[in-house]
PDB file of C-alpha atoms in Angstrom:
ATOM      1  CA  MET A  72      18.551 -19.165   7.190  1.00 70.00           C
ATOM      2  CA  PHE A  73      17.784 -18.676   3.474  1.00 69.00           C
ATOM      3  CA  ILE A  74      20.248 -15.760   3.301  1.00 74.00           C
ATOM      4  CA  LYS A  75      23.029 -17.975   4.658  1.00 79.00           C
ATOM      5  CA  HIS A  76      21.966 -20.755   2.282  1.00 79.00           C
ATOM      6  CA  ASN A  77      22.161 -18.434  -0.740  1.00 74.00           C
ATOM      7  CA  PHE A  78      25.432 -16.906   0.434  1.00 77.00           C
ATOM      8  CA  ASP A  79      27.024 -20.335   0.960  1.00 84.00           C
ATOM      9  CA  ASN A  80      25.704 -21.874  -2.260  1.00 82.00           C
ATOM     10  CA  HIS A  81      26.139 -18.982  -4.674  1.00 77.00           C
ATOM     11  CA  ASP A  82      29.718 -17.798  -4.223  1.00 80.00           C
ATOM     12  CA  GLY A  83      28.875 -15.237  -1.560  1.00 77.00           C
ATOM     13  CA  GLU A  84      26.121 -13.592  -3.574  1.00 78.00           C
ATOM     14  CA  VAL A  85      22.628 -13.129  -2.229  1.00 73.00           C
ATOM     15  CA  PRO A  86      19.819 -12.562  -4.754  1.00 74.00           C
ATOM     16  CA  VAL A  87      17.740  -9.423  -4.417  1.00 73.00           C
ATOM     17  CA  TRP A  88      14.560 -11.384  -3.616  1.00 73.00           C
ATOM     18  CA  ALA A  89      16.285 -12.950  -0.601  1.00 75.00           C
ATOM     19  CA  THR A  90      17.524  -9.586   0.627  1.00 77.00           C
ATOM     20  CA  VAL A  91      14.104  -7.955   0.274  1.00 76.00           C
ATOM     21  CA  GLU A  92      12.610 -10.737   2.410  1.00 78.00           C
ATOM     22  CA  VAL A  93      14.454  -9.396   5.458  1.00 80.00           C
ATOM     23  CA  LEU A  94      13.922  -5.666   4.845  1.00 83.00           C
ATOM     24  CA  SER A  95      11.313  -3.697   6.742  1.00 82.00           C
ATOM     25  CA  PHE A  96       8.724  -1.729   4.766  1.00 75.00           C
ATOM     26  CA  GLY A  97      10.412   1.432   5.990  1.00 79.00           C
ATOM     27  CA  MET A  98      13.804   0.369   4.695  1.00 85.00           C
ATOM     28  CA  LEU A  99      12.271  -0.758   1.407  1.00 82.00           C
ATOM     29  CA  SER A 100      10.634   2.652   0.914  1.00 80.00           C
ATOM     30  CA  LYS A 101      13.998   4.361   1.558  1.00 84.00           C
ATOM     31  CA  ILE A 102      15.712   2.142  -1.014  1.00 86.00           C
ATOM     32  CA  ILE A 103      13.025   2.882  -3.611  1.00 85.00           C
ATOM     33  CA  LYS A 104      13.261   6.594  -2.831  1.00 85.00           C
ATOM     34  CA  ASN A 105      16.989   6.472  -3.660  1.00 88.00           C
ATOM     35  CA  LEU A 106      16.824   4.438  -6.874  1.00 87.00           C
ATOM     36  CA  LYS A 107      17.843   6.119 -10.093  1.00 88.00           C
ATOM     37  CA  THR A 108      14.962   6.852 -12.421  1.00 87.00           C
ATOM     38  CA  GLY A 109      14.754   6.872 -16.187  1.00 85.00           C
ATOM     39  CA  THR A 110      14.030   4.385 -18.913  1.00 86.00           C
ATOM     40  CA  GLY A 111      15.632   1.020 -18.201  1.00 85.00           C
ATOM     41  CA  SER A 112      16.466   1.869 -14.576  1.00 87.00           C
ATOM     42  CA  SER A 113      15.573  -0.381 -11.666  1.00 87.00           C
ATOM     43  CA  TYR A 114      12.901   2.102 -10.613  1.00 88.00           C
ATOM     44  CA  PHE A 115      11.407   2.182 -14.134  1.00 89.00           C
ATOM     45  CA  ILE A 116      11.124  -1.619 -14.116  1.00 88.00           C
ATOM     46  CA  LEU A 117       9.686  -1.695 -10.577  1.00 88.00           C
ATOM     47  CA  ALA A 118       7.147   1.059 -11.257  1.00 89.00           C
ATOM     48  CA  SER A 119       5.931  -0.815 -14.333  1.00 89.00           C
ATOM     49  CA  ASN A 120       4.320  -3.301 -11.936  1.00 89.00           C
ATOM     50  CA  TYR A 121       2.167  -0.565 -10.380  1.00 91.00           C
ATOM     51  CA  GLN A 122       0.785   1.251 -13.407  1.00 89.00           C
ATOM     52  CA  TYR A 123      -2.604   2.907 -13.156  1.00 89.00           C
ATOM     53  CA  LYS A 124      -4.967   4.721 -15.507  1.00 85.00           C
ATOM     54  CA  SER A 125      -4.590   8.491 -15.714  1.00 82.00           C
ATOM     55  CA  LYS A 126      -7.506  10.906 -16.098  1.00 79.00           C
ATOM     56  CA  LYS A 127      -7.095  10.556 -19.859  1.00 84.00           C
ATOM     57  CA  GLY A 128      -7.207   6.747 -19.619  1.00 84.00           C
ATOM     58  CA  ASN A 129      -3.511   6.187 -20.311  1.00 87.00           C
ATOM     59  CA  LEU A 130      -1.489   3.697 -18.296  1.00 89.00           C
ATOM     60  CA  VAL A 131       1.135   5.587 -16.300  1.00 90.00           C
ATOM     61  CA  LYS A 132       3.743   4.614 -13.767  1.00 91.00           C
ATOM     62  CA  PRO A 133       3.617   6.149 -10.295  1.00 93.00           C
ATOM     63  CA  SER A 134       6.229   8.752  -9.534  1.00 91.00           C
ATOM     64  CA  GLN A 135       8.990   7.743  -7.179  1.00 91.00           C
ATOM     65  CA  LYS A 136       7.495  10.030  -4.526  1.00 91.00           C
ATOM     66  CA  MET A 137       4.044   8.474  -4.971  1.00 93.00           C
ATOM     67  CA  LEU A 138       5.221   4.846  -4.829  1.00 92.00           C
ATOM     68  CA  THR A 139       7.371   5.579  -1.795  1.00 91.00           C
ATOM     69  CA  SER A 140       4.404   7.237  -0.038  1.00 92.00           C
ATOM     70  CA  TRP A 141       2.287   4.116  -0.625  1.00 93.00           C
ATOM     71  CA  ILE A 142       4.899   1.862   0.939  1.00 91.00           C
ATOM     72  CA  GLN A 143       5.452   4.244   3.864  1.00 91.00           C
ATOM     73  CA  GLY A 144       1.701   4.404   4.517  1.00 92.00           C
ATOM     74  CA  VAL A 145       1.377   0.623   4.581  1.00 92.00           C
ATOM     75  CA  SER A 146       4.463   0.456   6.800  1.00 90.00           C
ATOM     76  CA  VAL A 147       2.921   2.837   9.329  1.00 92.00           C
ATOM     77  CA  LEU A 148      -0.323   0.838   9.424  1.00 93.00           C
ATOM     78  CA  ARG A 149       1.590  -2.412   9.769  1.00 91.00           C
ATOM     79  CA  ASN A 150       3.582  -1.023  12.693  1.00 91.00           C
ATOM     80  CA  MET A 151       0.448   0.284  14.383  1.00 93.00           C
ATOM     81  CA  CYS A 152      -1.196  -3.129  14.100  1.00 93.00           C
ATOM     82  CA  ALA A 153       1.946  -4.996  15.187  1.00 92.00           C
ATOM     83  CA  HIS A 154       2.125  -2.898  18.353  1.00 94.00           C
ATOM     84  CA  ASN A 155      -1.613  -3.178  19.088  1.00 94.00           C
ATOM     85  CA  SER A 156      -2.166   0.527  18.520  1.00 93.00           C
ATOM     86  CA  ARG A 157      -5.622   1.886  17.901  1.00 91.00           C
ATOM     87  CA  ILE A 158      -6.441   2.574  14.235  1.00 89.00           C
ATOM     88  CA  TYR A 159     -10.158   3.248  14.690  1.00 88.00           C
ATOM     89  CA  ASN A 160     -11.124   6.929  14.986  1.00 88.00           C
ATOM     90  CA  ARG A 161      -7.512   8.014  14.755  1.00 89.00           C
ATOM     91  CA  THR A 162      -5.602  10.478  12.641  1.00 88.00           C
ATOM     92  CA  ILE A 163      -2.726   8.767  10.882  1.00 90.00           C
ATOM     93  CA  HIS A 164      -0.052  11.343  10.172  1.00 88.00           C
ATOM     94  CA  THR A 165       1.611   9.534   7.272  1.00 88.00           C
ATOM     95  CA  THR A 166      -0.534  10.179   4.251  1.00 87.00           C
ATOM     96  CA  PRO A 167       0.027   8.242   1.037  1.00 93.00           C
ATOM     97  CA  GLU A 168      -0.586  10.093  -2.204  1.00 93.00           C
ATOM     98  CA  ILE A 169      -3.836   8.856  -3.659  1.00 91.00           C
ATOM     99  CA  LEU A 170      -4.943   8.820  -7.259  1.00 92.00           C
ATOM    100  CA  ASP A 171      -7.263  11.576  -8.428  1.00 89.00           C
ATOM    101  CA  VAL A 172     -10.061   9.064  -9.050  1.00 88.00           C
ATOM    102  CA  ASP A 173     -10.024   8.162  -5.341  1.00 90.00           C
ATOM    103  CA  LYS A 174     -10.015  11.710  -3.955  1.00 89.00           C
ATOM    104  CA  ILE A 175     -13.255  12.598  -2.239  1.00 86.00           C
ATOM    105  CA  THR A 176     -15.070  15.918  -1.973  1.00 84.00           C
ATOM    106  CA  PRO A 177     -15.163  17.397   0.534  1.00 82.00           C
ATOM    107  CA  PRO A 178     -11.810  16.063   1.658  1.00 82.00           C
ATOM    108  CA  PRO A 179     -11.854  14.176   4.950  1.00 78.00           C
ATOM    109  CA  ALA A 180     -11.389  16.144   8.155  1.00 73.00           C
ATOM    110  CA  HIS A 181      -8.357  14.046   9.045  1.00 75.00           C
ATOM    111  CA  ASN A 182      -6.041  11.488   7.485  1.00 81.00           C
ATOM    112  CA  GLY A 183      -6.887   7.967   8.390  1.00 82.00           C
ATOM    113  CA  LEU A 184      -7.440   4.444   7.321  1.00 90.00           C
ATOM    114  CA  TYR A 185      -9.007   5.284   3.940  1.00 91.00           C
ATOM    115  CA  GLN A 186      -5.799   6.594   2.374  1.00 92.00           C
ATOM    116  CA  ILE A 187      -3.744   3.664   3.608  1.00 94.00           C
ATOM    117  CA  LEU A 188      -6.306   1.133   2.390  1.00 94.00           C
ATOM    118  CA  LEU A 189      -6.015   2.774  -1.022  1.00 95.00           C
ATOM    119  CA  ALA A 190      -2.219   2.463  -0.870  1.00 94.00           C
ATOM    120  CA  MET A 191      -2.684  -1.227  -0.089  1.00 95.00           C
ATOM    121  CA  LYS A 192      -4.969  -1.502  -3.131  1.00 95.00           C
ATOM    122  CA  TYR A 193      -2.396   0.174  -5.360  1.00 94.00           C
ATOM    123  CA  LEU A 194       0.303  -2.227  -4.121  1.00 93.00           C
ATOM    124  CA  ARG A 195      -1.841  -5.376  -4.220  1.00 92.00           C
ATOM    125  CA  SER A 196      -0.225  -8.561  -5.405  1.00 84.00           C
ATOM    126  CA  SER A 197      -3.320  -9.796  -7.224  1.00 89.00           C
ATOM    127  CA  ASP A 198      -6.858  -8.674  -7.927  1.00 92.00           C
ATOM    128  CA  GLU A 199      -8.244 -11.936  -6.537  1.00 94.00           C
ATOM    129  CA  GLU A 200      -6.548 -11.556  -3.155  1.00 93.00           C
ATOM    130  CA  TRP A 201      -7.612  -7.921  -2.960  1.00 95.00           C
ATOM    131  CA  ILE A 202     -11.268  -8.783  -3.678  1.00 95.00           C
ATOM    132  CA  VAL A 203     -11.176 -11.339  -0.850  1.00 96.00           C
ATOM    133  CA  PHE A 204      -9.726  -8.687   1.486  1.00 96.00           C
ATOM    134  CA  VAL A 205     -12.316  -6.022   0.569  1.00 97.00           C
ATOM    135  CA  ASP A 206     -15.188  -8.496   0.969  1.00 97.00           C
ATOM    136  CA  ALA A 207     -13.893  -9.602   4.382  1.00 97.00           C
ATOM    137  CA  PHE A 208     -13.447  -5.962   5.440  1.00 96.00           C
ATOM    138  CA  ASP A 209     -16.994  -5.163   4.283  1.00 96.00           C
ATOM    139  CA  LYS A 210     -18.406  -8.114   6.245  1.00 97.00           C
ATOM    140  CA  LEU A 211     -16.497  -6.988   9.330  1.00 95.00           C
ATOM    141  CA  ILE A 212     -18.026  -3.512   9.047  1.00 95.00           C
ATOM    142  CA  GLN A 213     -21.524  -4.886   8.419  1.00 95.00           C
ATOM    143  CA  ASN A 214     -21.310  -7.353  11.329  1.00 97.00           C
ATOM    144  CA  ASN A 215     -20.301  -4.517  13.656  1.00 95.00           C
ATOM    145  CA  SER A 216     -22.380  -1.685  12.202  1.00 93.00           C
ATOM    146  CA  ASP A 217     -23.971  -1.024  15.582  1.00 95.00           C
ATOM    147  CA  VAL A 218     -20.616   0.059  17.044  1.00 94.00           C
ATOM    148  CA  VAL A 219     -18.489   0.971  14.010  1.00 91.00           C
ATOM    149  CA  GLY A 220     -18.876   4.178  12.039  1.00 90.00           C
ATOM    150  CA  LEU A 221     -17.483   4.868   8.580  1.00 90.00           C
ATOM    151  CA  THR A 222     -16.519   8.444   9.452  1.00 86.00           C
ATOM    152  CA  ALA A 223     -14.487   7.253  12.448  1.00 87.00           C
ATOM    153  CA  MET A 224     -12.424   5.207   9.996  1.00 87.00           C
ATOM    154  CA  ASN A 225     -12.235   8.141   7.586  1.00 86.00           C
ATOM    155  CA  LEU A 226     -14.159   6.112   4.982  1.00 89.00           C
ATOM    156  CA  PRO A 227     -16.497   7.814   2.516  1.00 90.00           C
ATOM    157  CA  THR A 228     -19.947   6.260   2.104  1.00 89.00           C
ATOM    158  CA  ASP A 229     -18.873   4.870  -1.288  1.00 91.00           C
ATOM    159  CA  TRP A 230     -15.612   3.424   0.090  1.00 93.00           C
ATOM    160  CA  LYS A 231     -16.202   0.017  -1.458  1.00 93.00           C
ATOM    161  CA  ASP A 232     -16.415   1.566  -4.958  1.00 92.00           C
ATOM    162  CA  HIS A 233     -12.983   3.138  -4.403  1.00 92.00           C
ATOM    163  CA  LEU A 234     -11.435  -0.029  -2.986  1.00 94.00           C
ATOM    164  CA  SER A 235     -12.837  -2.325  -5.686  1.00 89.00           C
ATOM    165  CA  VAL A 236     -10.626  -3.269  -8.605  1.00 81.00           C
TER     166      VAL A 236
END
C-alpha cells in the first residue's frame, strides 16, 4: 500500500526506503553485492553505518564481501525460523565472515548459530536493542540449561563476551 501511495503522490517515484521495505534479505544482499564501491559511492555511505574497530584500533568499514555475508547469514537464519526448521545442534552452511576479535580457538567443529548471531550483532540497529536481545537470549539458555548445551548451538563458553557491545 505504501509503495502505491508513494508512486501516486510523488510523480511515479518511489523512495529507496519504501522499496527496501519490500525486499527480502536475500535480494538486499544481492543488491549490496552489486553496488559500486569507492569514496562517495552508495556502498561507501552504507558501509559507514557498520564500521568496526580493526586490530590496530582504527575504525574501518566492512568489505562488500563481508557485509554481504552478514546479511546472507541473517537471511538464512530468518528463513529457517520462518519455516520452523531446527536451528539447535545443526550445521548452518552459510557462514558469515566474522571479525578477528570474535574468532575462537580452536575453531568450532561446524558452522552454526554463533556466527550468525555475530552477524546480527554487526548489523544491529542500536546498542540498546541488542543488549535487550542478548540478555533475553542468556535468560533463555539459563532457564533451559538442563536440556540446552552451548556446544550444540556452536557457542563458545564466553559467547556473551563476544555478543556484548
